[in-house]
Tab-separated table of C-alpha atoms (C1' of nucleotides) in Angstrom:
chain	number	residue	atom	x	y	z
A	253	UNK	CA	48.554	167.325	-14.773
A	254	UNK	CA	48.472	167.141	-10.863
A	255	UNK	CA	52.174	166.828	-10.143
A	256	UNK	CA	53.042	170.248	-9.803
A	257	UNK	CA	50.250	171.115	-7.802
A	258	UNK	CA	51.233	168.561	-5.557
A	259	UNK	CA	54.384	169.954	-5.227
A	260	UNK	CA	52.942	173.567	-4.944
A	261	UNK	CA	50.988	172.255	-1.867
A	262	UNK	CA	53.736	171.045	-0.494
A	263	UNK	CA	55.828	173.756	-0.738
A	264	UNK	CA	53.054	176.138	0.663
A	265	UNK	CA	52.861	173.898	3.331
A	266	UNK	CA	56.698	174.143	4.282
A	267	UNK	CA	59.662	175.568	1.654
A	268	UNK	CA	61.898	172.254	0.680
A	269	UNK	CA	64.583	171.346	-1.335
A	270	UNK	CA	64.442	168.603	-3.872
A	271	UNK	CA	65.335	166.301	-1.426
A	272	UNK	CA	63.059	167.238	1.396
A	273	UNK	CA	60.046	166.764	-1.165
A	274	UNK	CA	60.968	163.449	-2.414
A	275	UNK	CA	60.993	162.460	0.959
A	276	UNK	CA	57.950	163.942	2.448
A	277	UNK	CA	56.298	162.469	-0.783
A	278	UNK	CA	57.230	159.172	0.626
A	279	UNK	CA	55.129	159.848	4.102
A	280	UNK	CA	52.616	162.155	2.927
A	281	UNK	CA	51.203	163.611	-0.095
A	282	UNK	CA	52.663	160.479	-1.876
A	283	UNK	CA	50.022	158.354	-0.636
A	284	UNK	CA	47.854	160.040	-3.128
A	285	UNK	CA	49.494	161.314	-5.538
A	286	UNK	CA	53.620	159.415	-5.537
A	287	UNK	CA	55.994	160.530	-7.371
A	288	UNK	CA	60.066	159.936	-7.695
A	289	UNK	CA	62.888	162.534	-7.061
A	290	UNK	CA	63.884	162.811	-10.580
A	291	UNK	CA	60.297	164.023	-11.789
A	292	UNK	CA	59.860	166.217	-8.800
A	293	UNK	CA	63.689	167.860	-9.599
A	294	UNK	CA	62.188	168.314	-13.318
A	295	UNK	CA	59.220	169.905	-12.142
A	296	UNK	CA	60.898	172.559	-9.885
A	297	UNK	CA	62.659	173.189	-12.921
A	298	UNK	CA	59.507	173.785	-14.927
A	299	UNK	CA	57.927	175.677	-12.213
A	300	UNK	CA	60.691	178.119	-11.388
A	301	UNK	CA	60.837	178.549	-15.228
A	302	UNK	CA	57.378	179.543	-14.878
A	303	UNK	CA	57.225	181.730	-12.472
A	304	UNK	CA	55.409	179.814	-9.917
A	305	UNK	CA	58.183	179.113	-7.349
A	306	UNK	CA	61.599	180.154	-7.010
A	307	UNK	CA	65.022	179.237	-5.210
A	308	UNK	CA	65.667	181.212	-1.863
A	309	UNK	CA	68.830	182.910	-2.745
A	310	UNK	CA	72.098	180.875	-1.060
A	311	UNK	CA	75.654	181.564	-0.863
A	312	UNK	CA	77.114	178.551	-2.828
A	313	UNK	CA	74.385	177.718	-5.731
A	314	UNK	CA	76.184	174.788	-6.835
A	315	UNK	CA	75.472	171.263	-8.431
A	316	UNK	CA	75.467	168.774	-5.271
A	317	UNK	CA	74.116	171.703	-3.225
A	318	UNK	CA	70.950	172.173	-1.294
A	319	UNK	CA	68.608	174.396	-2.758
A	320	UNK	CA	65.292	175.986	-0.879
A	321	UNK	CA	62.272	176.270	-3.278
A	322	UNK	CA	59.059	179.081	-1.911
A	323	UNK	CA	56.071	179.356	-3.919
A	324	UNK	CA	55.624	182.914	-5.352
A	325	UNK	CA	52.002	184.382	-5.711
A	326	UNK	CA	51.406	183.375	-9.578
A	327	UNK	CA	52.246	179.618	-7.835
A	328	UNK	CA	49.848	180.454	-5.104
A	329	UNK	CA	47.230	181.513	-7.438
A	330	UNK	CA	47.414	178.733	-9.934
A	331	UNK	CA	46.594	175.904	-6.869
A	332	UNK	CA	44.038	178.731	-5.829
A	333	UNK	CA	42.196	178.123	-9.321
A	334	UNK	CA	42.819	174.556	-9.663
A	335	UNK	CA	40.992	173.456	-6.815
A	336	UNK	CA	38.003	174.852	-8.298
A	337	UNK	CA	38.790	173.325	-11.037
A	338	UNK	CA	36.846	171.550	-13.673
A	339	UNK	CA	38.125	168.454	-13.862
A	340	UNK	CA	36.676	165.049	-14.143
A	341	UNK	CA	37.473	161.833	-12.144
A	342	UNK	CA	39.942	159.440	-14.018
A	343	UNK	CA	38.476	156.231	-15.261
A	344	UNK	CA	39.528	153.395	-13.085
A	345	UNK	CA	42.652	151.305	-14.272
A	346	UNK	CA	43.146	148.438	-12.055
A	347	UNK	CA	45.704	145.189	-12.913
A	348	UNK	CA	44.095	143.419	-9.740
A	349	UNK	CA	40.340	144.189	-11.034
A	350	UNK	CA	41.605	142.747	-14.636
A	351	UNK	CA	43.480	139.755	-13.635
A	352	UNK	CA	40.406	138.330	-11.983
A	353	UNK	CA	38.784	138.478	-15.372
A	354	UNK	CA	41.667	137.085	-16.813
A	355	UNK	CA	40.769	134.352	-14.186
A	356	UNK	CA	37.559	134.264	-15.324
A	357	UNK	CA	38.848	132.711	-18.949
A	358	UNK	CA	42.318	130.778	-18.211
A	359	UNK	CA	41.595	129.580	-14.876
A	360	UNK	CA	42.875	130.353	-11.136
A	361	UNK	CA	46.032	128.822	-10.829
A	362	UNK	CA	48.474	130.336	-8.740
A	363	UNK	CA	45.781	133.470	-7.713
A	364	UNK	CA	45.306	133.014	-4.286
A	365	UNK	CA	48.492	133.500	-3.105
A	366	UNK	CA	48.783	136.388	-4.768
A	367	UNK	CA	45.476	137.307	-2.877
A	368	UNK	CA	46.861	137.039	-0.184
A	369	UNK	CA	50.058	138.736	-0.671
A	370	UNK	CA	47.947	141.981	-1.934
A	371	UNK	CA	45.260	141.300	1.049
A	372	UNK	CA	48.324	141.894	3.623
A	373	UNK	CA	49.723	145.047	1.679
A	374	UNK	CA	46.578	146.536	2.235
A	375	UNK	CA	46.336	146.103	6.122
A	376	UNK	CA	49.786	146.905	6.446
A	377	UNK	CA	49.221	150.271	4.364
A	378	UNK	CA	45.644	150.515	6.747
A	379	UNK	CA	47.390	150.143	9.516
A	380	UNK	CA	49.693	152.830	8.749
A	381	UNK	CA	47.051	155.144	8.028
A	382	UNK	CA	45.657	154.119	11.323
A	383	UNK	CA	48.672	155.495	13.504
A	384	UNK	CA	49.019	158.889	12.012
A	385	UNK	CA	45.138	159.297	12.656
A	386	UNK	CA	46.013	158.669	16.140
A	387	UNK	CA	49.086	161.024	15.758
A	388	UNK	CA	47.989	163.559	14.130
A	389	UNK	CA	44.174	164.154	14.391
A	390	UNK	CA	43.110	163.780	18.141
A	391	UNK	CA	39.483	164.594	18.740
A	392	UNK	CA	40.124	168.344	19.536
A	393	UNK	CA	42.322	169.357	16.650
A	394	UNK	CA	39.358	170.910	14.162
A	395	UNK	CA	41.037	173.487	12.535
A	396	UNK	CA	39.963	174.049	8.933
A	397	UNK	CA	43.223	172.433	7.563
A	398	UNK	CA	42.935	169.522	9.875
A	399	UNK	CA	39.279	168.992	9.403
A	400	UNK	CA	40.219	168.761	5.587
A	401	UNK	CA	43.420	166.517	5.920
A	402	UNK	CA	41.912	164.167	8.500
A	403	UNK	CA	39.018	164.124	5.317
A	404	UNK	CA	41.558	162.841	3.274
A	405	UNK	CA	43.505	160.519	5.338
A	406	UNK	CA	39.930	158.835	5.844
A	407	UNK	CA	39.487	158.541	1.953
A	408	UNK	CA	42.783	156.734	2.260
A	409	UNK	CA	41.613	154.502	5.270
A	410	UNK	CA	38.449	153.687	3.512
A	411	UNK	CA	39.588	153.094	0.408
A	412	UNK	CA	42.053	150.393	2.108
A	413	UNK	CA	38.638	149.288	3.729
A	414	UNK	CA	37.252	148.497	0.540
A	415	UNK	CA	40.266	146.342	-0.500
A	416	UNK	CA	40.499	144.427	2.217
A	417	UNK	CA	36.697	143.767	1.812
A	418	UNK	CA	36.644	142.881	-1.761
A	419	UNK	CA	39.582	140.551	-1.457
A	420	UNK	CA	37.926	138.776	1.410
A	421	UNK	CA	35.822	138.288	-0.822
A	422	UNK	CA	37.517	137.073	-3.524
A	423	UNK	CA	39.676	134.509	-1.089
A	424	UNK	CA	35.894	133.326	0.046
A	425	UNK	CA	34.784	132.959	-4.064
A	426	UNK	CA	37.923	130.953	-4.825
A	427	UNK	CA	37.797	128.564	-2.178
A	428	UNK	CA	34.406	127.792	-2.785
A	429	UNK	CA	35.019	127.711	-6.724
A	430	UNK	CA	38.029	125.038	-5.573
A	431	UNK	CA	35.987	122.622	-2.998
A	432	UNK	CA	33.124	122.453	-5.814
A	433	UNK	CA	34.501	120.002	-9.063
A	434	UNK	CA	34.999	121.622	-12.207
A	435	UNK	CA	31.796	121.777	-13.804
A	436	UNK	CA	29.676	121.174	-10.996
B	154	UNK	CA	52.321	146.833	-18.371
B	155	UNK	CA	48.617	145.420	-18.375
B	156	UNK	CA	47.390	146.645	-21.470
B	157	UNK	CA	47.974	143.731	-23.238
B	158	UNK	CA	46.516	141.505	-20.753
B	159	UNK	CA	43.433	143.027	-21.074
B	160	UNK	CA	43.297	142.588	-25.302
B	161	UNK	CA	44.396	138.925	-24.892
B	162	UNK	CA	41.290	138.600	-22.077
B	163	UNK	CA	38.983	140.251	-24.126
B	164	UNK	CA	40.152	138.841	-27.561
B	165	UNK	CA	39.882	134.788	-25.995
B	166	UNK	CA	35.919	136.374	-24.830
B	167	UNK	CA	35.744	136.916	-28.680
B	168	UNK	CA	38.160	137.429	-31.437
B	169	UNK	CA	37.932	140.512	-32.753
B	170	UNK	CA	38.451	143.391	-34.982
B	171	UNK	CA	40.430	146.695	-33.759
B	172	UNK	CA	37.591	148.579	-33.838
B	173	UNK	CA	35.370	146.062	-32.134
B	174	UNK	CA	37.908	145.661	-29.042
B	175	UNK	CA	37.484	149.434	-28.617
B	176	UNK	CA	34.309	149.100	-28.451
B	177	UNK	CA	34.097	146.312	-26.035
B	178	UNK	CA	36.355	148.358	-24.244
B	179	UNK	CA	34.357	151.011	-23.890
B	180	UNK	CA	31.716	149.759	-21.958
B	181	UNK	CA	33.076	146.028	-20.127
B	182	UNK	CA	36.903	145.697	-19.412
B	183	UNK	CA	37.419	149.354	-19.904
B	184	UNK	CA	35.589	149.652	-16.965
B	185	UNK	CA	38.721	148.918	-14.819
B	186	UNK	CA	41.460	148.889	-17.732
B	187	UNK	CA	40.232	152.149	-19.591
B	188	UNK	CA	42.427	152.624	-23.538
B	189	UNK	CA	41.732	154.485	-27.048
B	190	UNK	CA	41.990	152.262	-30.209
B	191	UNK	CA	45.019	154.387	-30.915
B	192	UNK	CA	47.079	152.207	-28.292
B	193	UNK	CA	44.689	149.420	-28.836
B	194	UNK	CA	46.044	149.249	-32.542
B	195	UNK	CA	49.458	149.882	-31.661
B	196	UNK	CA	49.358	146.492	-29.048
B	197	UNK	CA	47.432	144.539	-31.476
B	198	UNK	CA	50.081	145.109	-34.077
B	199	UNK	CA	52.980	144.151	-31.087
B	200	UNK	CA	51.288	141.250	-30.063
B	201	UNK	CA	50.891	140.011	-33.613
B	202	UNK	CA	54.247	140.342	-34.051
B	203	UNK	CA	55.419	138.348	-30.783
B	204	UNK	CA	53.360	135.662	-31.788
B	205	UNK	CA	50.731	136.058	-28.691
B	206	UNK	CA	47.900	136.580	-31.744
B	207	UNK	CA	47.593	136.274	-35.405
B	208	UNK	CA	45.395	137.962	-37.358
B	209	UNK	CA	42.377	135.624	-38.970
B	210	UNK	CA	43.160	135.251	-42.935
B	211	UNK	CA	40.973	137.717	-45.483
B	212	UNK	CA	40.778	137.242	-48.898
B	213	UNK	CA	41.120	141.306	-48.734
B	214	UNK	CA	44.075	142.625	-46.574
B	215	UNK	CA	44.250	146.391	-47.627
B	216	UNK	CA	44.171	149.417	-45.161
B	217	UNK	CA	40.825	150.124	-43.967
B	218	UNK	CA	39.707	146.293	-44.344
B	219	UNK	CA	38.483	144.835	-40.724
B	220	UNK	CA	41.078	142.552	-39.779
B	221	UNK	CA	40.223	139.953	-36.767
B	222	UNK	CA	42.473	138.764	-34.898
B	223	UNK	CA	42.234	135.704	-32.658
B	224	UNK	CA	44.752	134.427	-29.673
B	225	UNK	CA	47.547	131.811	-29.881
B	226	UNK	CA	48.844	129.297	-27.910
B	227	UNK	CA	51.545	131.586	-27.081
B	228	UNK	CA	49.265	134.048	-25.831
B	229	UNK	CA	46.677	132.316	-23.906
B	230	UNK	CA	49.733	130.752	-21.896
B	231	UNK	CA	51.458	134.423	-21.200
B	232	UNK	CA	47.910	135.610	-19.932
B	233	UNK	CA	47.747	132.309	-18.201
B	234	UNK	CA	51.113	132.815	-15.896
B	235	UNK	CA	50.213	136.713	-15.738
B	236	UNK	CA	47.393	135.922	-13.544
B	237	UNK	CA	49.451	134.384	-11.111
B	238	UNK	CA	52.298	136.535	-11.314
B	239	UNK	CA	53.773	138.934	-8.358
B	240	UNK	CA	52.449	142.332	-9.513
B	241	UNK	CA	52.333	144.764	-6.660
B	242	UNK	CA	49.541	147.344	-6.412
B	243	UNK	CA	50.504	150.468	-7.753
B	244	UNK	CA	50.297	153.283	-5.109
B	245	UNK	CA	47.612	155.359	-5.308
B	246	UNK	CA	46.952	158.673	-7.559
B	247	UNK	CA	44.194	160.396	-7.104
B	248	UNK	CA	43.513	163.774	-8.022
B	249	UNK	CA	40.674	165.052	-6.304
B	250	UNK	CA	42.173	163.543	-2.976
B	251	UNK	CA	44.327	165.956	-3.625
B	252	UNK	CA	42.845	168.724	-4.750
B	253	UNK	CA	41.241	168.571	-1.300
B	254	UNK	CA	44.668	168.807	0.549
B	255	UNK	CA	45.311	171.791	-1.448
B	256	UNK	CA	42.215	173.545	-0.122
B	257	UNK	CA	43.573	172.654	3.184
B	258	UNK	CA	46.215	175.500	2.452
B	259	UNK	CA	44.798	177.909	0.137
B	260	UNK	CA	40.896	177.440	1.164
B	261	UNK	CA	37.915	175.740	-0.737
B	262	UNK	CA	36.593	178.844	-3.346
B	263	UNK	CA	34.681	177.182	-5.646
B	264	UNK	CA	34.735	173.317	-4.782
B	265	UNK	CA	31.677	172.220	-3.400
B	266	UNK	CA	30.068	172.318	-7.382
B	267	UNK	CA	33.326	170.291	-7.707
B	268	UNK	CA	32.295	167.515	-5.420
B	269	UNK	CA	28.456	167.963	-6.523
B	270	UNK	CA	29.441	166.713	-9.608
B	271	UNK	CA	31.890	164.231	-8.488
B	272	UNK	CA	28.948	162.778	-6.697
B	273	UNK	CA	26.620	162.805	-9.448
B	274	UNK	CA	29.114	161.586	-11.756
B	275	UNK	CA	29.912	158.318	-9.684
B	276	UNK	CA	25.996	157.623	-8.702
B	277	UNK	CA	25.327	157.819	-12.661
B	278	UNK	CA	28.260	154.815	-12.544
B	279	UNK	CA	26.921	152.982	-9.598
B	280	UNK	CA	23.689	153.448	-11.674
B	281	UNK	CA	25.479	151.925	-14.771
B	282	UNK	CA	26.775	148.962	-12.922
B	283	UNK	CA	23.918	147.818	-11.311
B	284	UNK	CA	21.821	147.704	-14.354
B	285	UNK	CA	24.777	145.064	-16.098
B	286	UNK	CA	24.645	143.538	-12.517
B	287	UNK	CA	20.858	142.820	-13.314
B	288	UNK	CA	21.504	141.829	-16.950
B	289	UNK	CA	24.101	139.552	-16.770
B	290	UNK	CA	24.338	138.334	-13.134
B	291	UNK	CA	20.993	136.997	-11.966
B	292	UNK	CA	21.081	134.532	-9.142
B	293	UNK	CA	20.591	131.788	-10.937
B	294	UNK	CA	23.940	131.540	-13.192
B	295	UNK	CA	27.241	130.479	-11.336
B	296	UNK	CA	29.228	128.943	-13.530
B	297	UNK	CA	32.584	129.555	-12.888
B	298	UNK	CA	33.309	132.484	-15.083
B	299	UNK	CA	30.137	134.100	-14.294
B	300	UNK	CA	30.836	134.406	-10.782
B	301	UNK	CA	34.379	135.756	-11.142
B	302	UNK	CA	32.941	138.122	-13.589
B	303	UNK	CA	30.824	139.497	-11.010
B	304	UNK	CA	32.767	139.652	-8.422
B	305	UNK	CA	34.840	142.282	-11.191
B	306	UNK	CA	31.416	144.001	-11.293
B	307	UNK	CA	30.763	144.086	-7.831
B	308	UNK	CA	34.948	145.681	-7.090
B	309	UNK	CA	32.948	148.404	-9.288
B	310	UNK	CA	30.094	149.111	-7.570
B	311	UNK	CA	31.693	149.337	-4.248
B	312	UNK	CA	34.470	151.675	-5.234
B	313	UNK	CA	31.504	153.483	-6.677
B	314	UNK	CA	29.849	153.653	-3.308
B	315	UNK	CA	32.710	154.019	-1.462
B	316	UNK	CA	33.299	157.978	-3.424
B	317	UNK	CA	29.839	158.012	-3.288
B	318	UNK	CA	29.970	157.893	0.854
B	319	UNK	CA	33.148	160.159	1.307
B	320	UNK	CA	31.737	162.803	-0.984
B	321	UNK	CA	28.897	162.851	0.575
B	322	UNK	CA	30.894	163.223	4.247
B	323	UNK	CA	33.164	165.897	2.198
B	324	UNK	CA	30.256	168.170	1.520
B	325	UNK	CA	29.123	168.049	4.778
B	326	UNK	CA	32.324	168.987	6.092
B	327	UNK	CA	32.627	172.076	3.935
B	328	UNK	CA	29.171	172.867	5.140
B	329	UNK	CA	29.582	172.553	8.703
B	330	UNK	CA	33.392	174.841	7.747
B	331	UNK	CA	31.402	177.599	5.695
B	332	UNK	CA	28.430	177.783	8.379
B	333	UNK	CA	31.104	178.959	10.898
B	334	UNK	CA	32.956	181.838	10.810
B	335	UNK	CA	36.698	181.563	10.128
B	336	UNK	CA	38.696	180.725	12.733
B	337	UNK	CA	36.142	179.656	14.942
C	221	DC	C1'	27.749	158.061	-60.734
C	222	DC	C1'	29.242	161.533	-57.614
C	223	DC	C1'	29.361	162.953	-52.742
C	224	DG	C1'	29.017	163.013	-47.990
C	225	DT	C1'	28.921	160.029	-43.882
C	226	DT	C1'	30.246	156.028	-41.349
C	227	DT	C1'	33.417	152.318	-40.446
C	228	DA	C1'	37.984	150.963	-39.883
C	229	DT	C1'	42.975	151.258	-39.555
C	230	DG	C1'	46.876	153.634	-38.665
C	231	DC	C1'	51.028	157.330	-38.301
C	232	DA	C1'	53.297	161.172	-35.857
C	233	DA	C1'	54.005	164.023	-32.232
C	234	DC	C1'	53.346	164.907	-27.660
C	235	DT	C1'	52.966	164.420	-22.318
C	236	DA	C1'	53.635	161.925	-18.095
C	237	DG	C1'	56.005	158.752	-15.552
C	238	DT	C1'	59.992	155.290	-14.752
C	239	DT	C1'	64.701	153.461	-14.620
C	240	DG	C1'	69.440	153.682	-14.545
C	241	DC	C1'	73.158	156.143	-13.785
C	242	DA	C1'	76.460	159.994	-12.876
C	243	DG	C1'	78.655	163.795	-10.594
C	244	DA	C1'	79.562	167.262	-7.006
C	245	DA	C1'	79.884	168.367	-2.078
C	246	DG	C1'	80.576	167.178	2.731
C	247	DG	C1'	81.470	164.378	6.708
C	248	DG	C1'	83.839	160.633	9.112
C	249	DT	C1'	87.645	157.434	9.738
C	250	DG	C1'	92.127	155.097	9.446
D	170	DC	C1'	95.177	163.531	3.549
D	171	DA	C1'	93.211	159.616	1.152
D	172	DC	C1'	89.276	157.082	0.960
D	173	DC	C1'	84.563	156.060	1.224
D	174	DC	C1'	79.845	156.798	2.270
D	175	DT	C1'	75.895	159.713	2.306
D	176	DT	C1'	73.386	163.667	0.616
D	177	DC	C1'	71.723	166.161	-3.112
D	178	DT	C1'	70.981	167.326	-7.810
D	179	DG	C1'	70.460	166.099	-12.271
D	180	DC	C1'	70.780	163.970	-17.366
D	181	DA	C1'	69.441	160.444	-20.749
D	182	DA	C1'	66.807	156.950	-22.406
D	183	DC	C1'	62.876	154.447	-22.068
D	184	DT	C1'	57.720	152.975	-21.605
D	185	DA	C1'	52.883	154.023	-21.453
D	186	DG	C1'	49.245	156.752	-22.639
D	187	DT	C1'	46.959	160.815	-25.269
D	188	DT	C1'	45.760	163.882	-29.107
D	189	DG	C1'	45.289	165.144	-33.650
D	190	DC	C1'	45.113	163.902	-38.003
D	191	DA	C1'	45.359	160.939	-42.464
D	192	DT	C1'	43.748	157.407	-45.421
D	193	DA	C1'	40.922	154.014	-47.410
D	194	DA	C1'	36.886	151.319	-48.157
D	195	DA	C1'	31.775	150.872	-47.892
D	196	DC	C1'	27.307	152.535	-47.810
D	197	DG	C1'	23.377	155.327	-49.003
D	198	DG	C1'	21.101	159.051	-51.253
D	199	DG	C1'	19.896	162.397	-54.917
DNA sequence: CCCGTTTATGCAACTAGTTGCAGAAGGGTG
DNA sequence: CACCCTTCTGCAACTAGTTGCATAAACGGG
């Protein structure tokens, strides 16, 4: 149930239309929590039905037309309380993880490239990480909203980190499980 | 679309019963592919009927009668081509990563018990893993599935230590923020 | 032998997320 | 102005996963 507090945080952090959040999804908030436009149009839906946002009045409130979304203070007050929030950490559910133990029992064929393929994903998506550090959190910003971002943006980086590492890894195992003969 | 992946996997480790696979699951490939024997049942019956598994014959087939089931040709080849297959990884989603963004904008009341038992919770995993890690993996056995098997395990224990670490620099943050005052 | 507990299977209803498509407005171009 | 492309909003139908509950057999006392 973290989609609309996703959106709530975004719209604290600027006041969007639909469209605006879909596509500041894509570059920011996305990265941890993605989403597409048509559940983040249902949700605005929900959430102005609930109180927690509403539409900044315009002159032409028409299908096809922009519409501004602010958070109002119940909004404000439910992210308030959900950060606090009792709420444990989701077991992990990982194809990648579970294909290798597929491996384990049918064989390898055809894994490595795939490897591969995932291994360069990852240091593309690093990378990427990597130049909005640089952008956005020189060594003098430490405001308490940077300090916490630039946090999170490193959870990102590392997490790529670990990827990287485990399927260097995993490139390493496979190529020695192919030089050895079956059985050996 | 991996859940039945992970019953064919498990299922060729063993055939099995519905019950037993949740089982299993609870505490091996649930570890990474995490599912209630509600949906387990529900697959078990799909794959049955698309020919991936059959269930082993009982001279009793009534409702609440353990029914095994073992895995076909059929299915052994559609896990076979899965593990090769171009499956990108799905973009993160992680709450707490999150929930730490939102503090960014409405301020950090109440988390640090959050984290604190993040933390604990994931060293009580890391815990979990390295005692199978002992079990199962000592140096001695590398056959081929035992060594793809742990290199599963190890994916584990390194996420594990990688929330373990950025906890860890997460509490210190908030810290080193509540030691000074605001705006400092 | 009746009764409560455990083992085992399963249905129904719900929530969250995805995919495919449609429709209205506005801007640019021949 | 007729046409098309982009922007923006949205519905409908689907898939995957969760929650709550029902049912039936088996087992173990008292």
């Amino acid at each position: 149930m973290s989609l609309p507090h996703a959106i709530l945080t975004a719209l604290l952090e600027k006041p969007s239309s639909g469209l605006e959040l879909t596509r500041r999804f894509d570059r920011s908030i996305g990265y941890f929590w993605s989403s597409t436009h048509q559940q983040i149009y249902r949700e605005l839906g929900r959430l102005e039905q609930s109180g927690h946002i509403r539409a900044l009045p315009s002159e032409v409130p028409a299908r096809g037309q922009k519409k501004e979304y602010e958070v109002l203070p119940a909004g404000r007050a439910e992210l308030t309380e959900w950060v606090a929030a009792r709420e444990d950490p989701k077991p992990v559910r990982d194809a990648l993880l579970l294909r290798m133990r597929a491996a384990a029992v049918v064989g390898t064929a055809g894994l490595r490239a795939e490897l591969e393929r995932h291994l360069a994903l990852h240091r593309r998506q690093l990378e990427e990480y990597r130049s909005i550090e640089e952008r956005h959190f020189p060594p003098e910003r430490d405001a308490e909203e940077d300090r916490l971002r630039h946090l999170v943006l490193r959870g990102g980086i590392d997490m790529e980190r670990f990827w990287i590492e485990w399927l260097t890894q995993a490139l390493k195992e496979l190529a020695e499980l192919e030089a050895r003969p079956a059985g050996a």
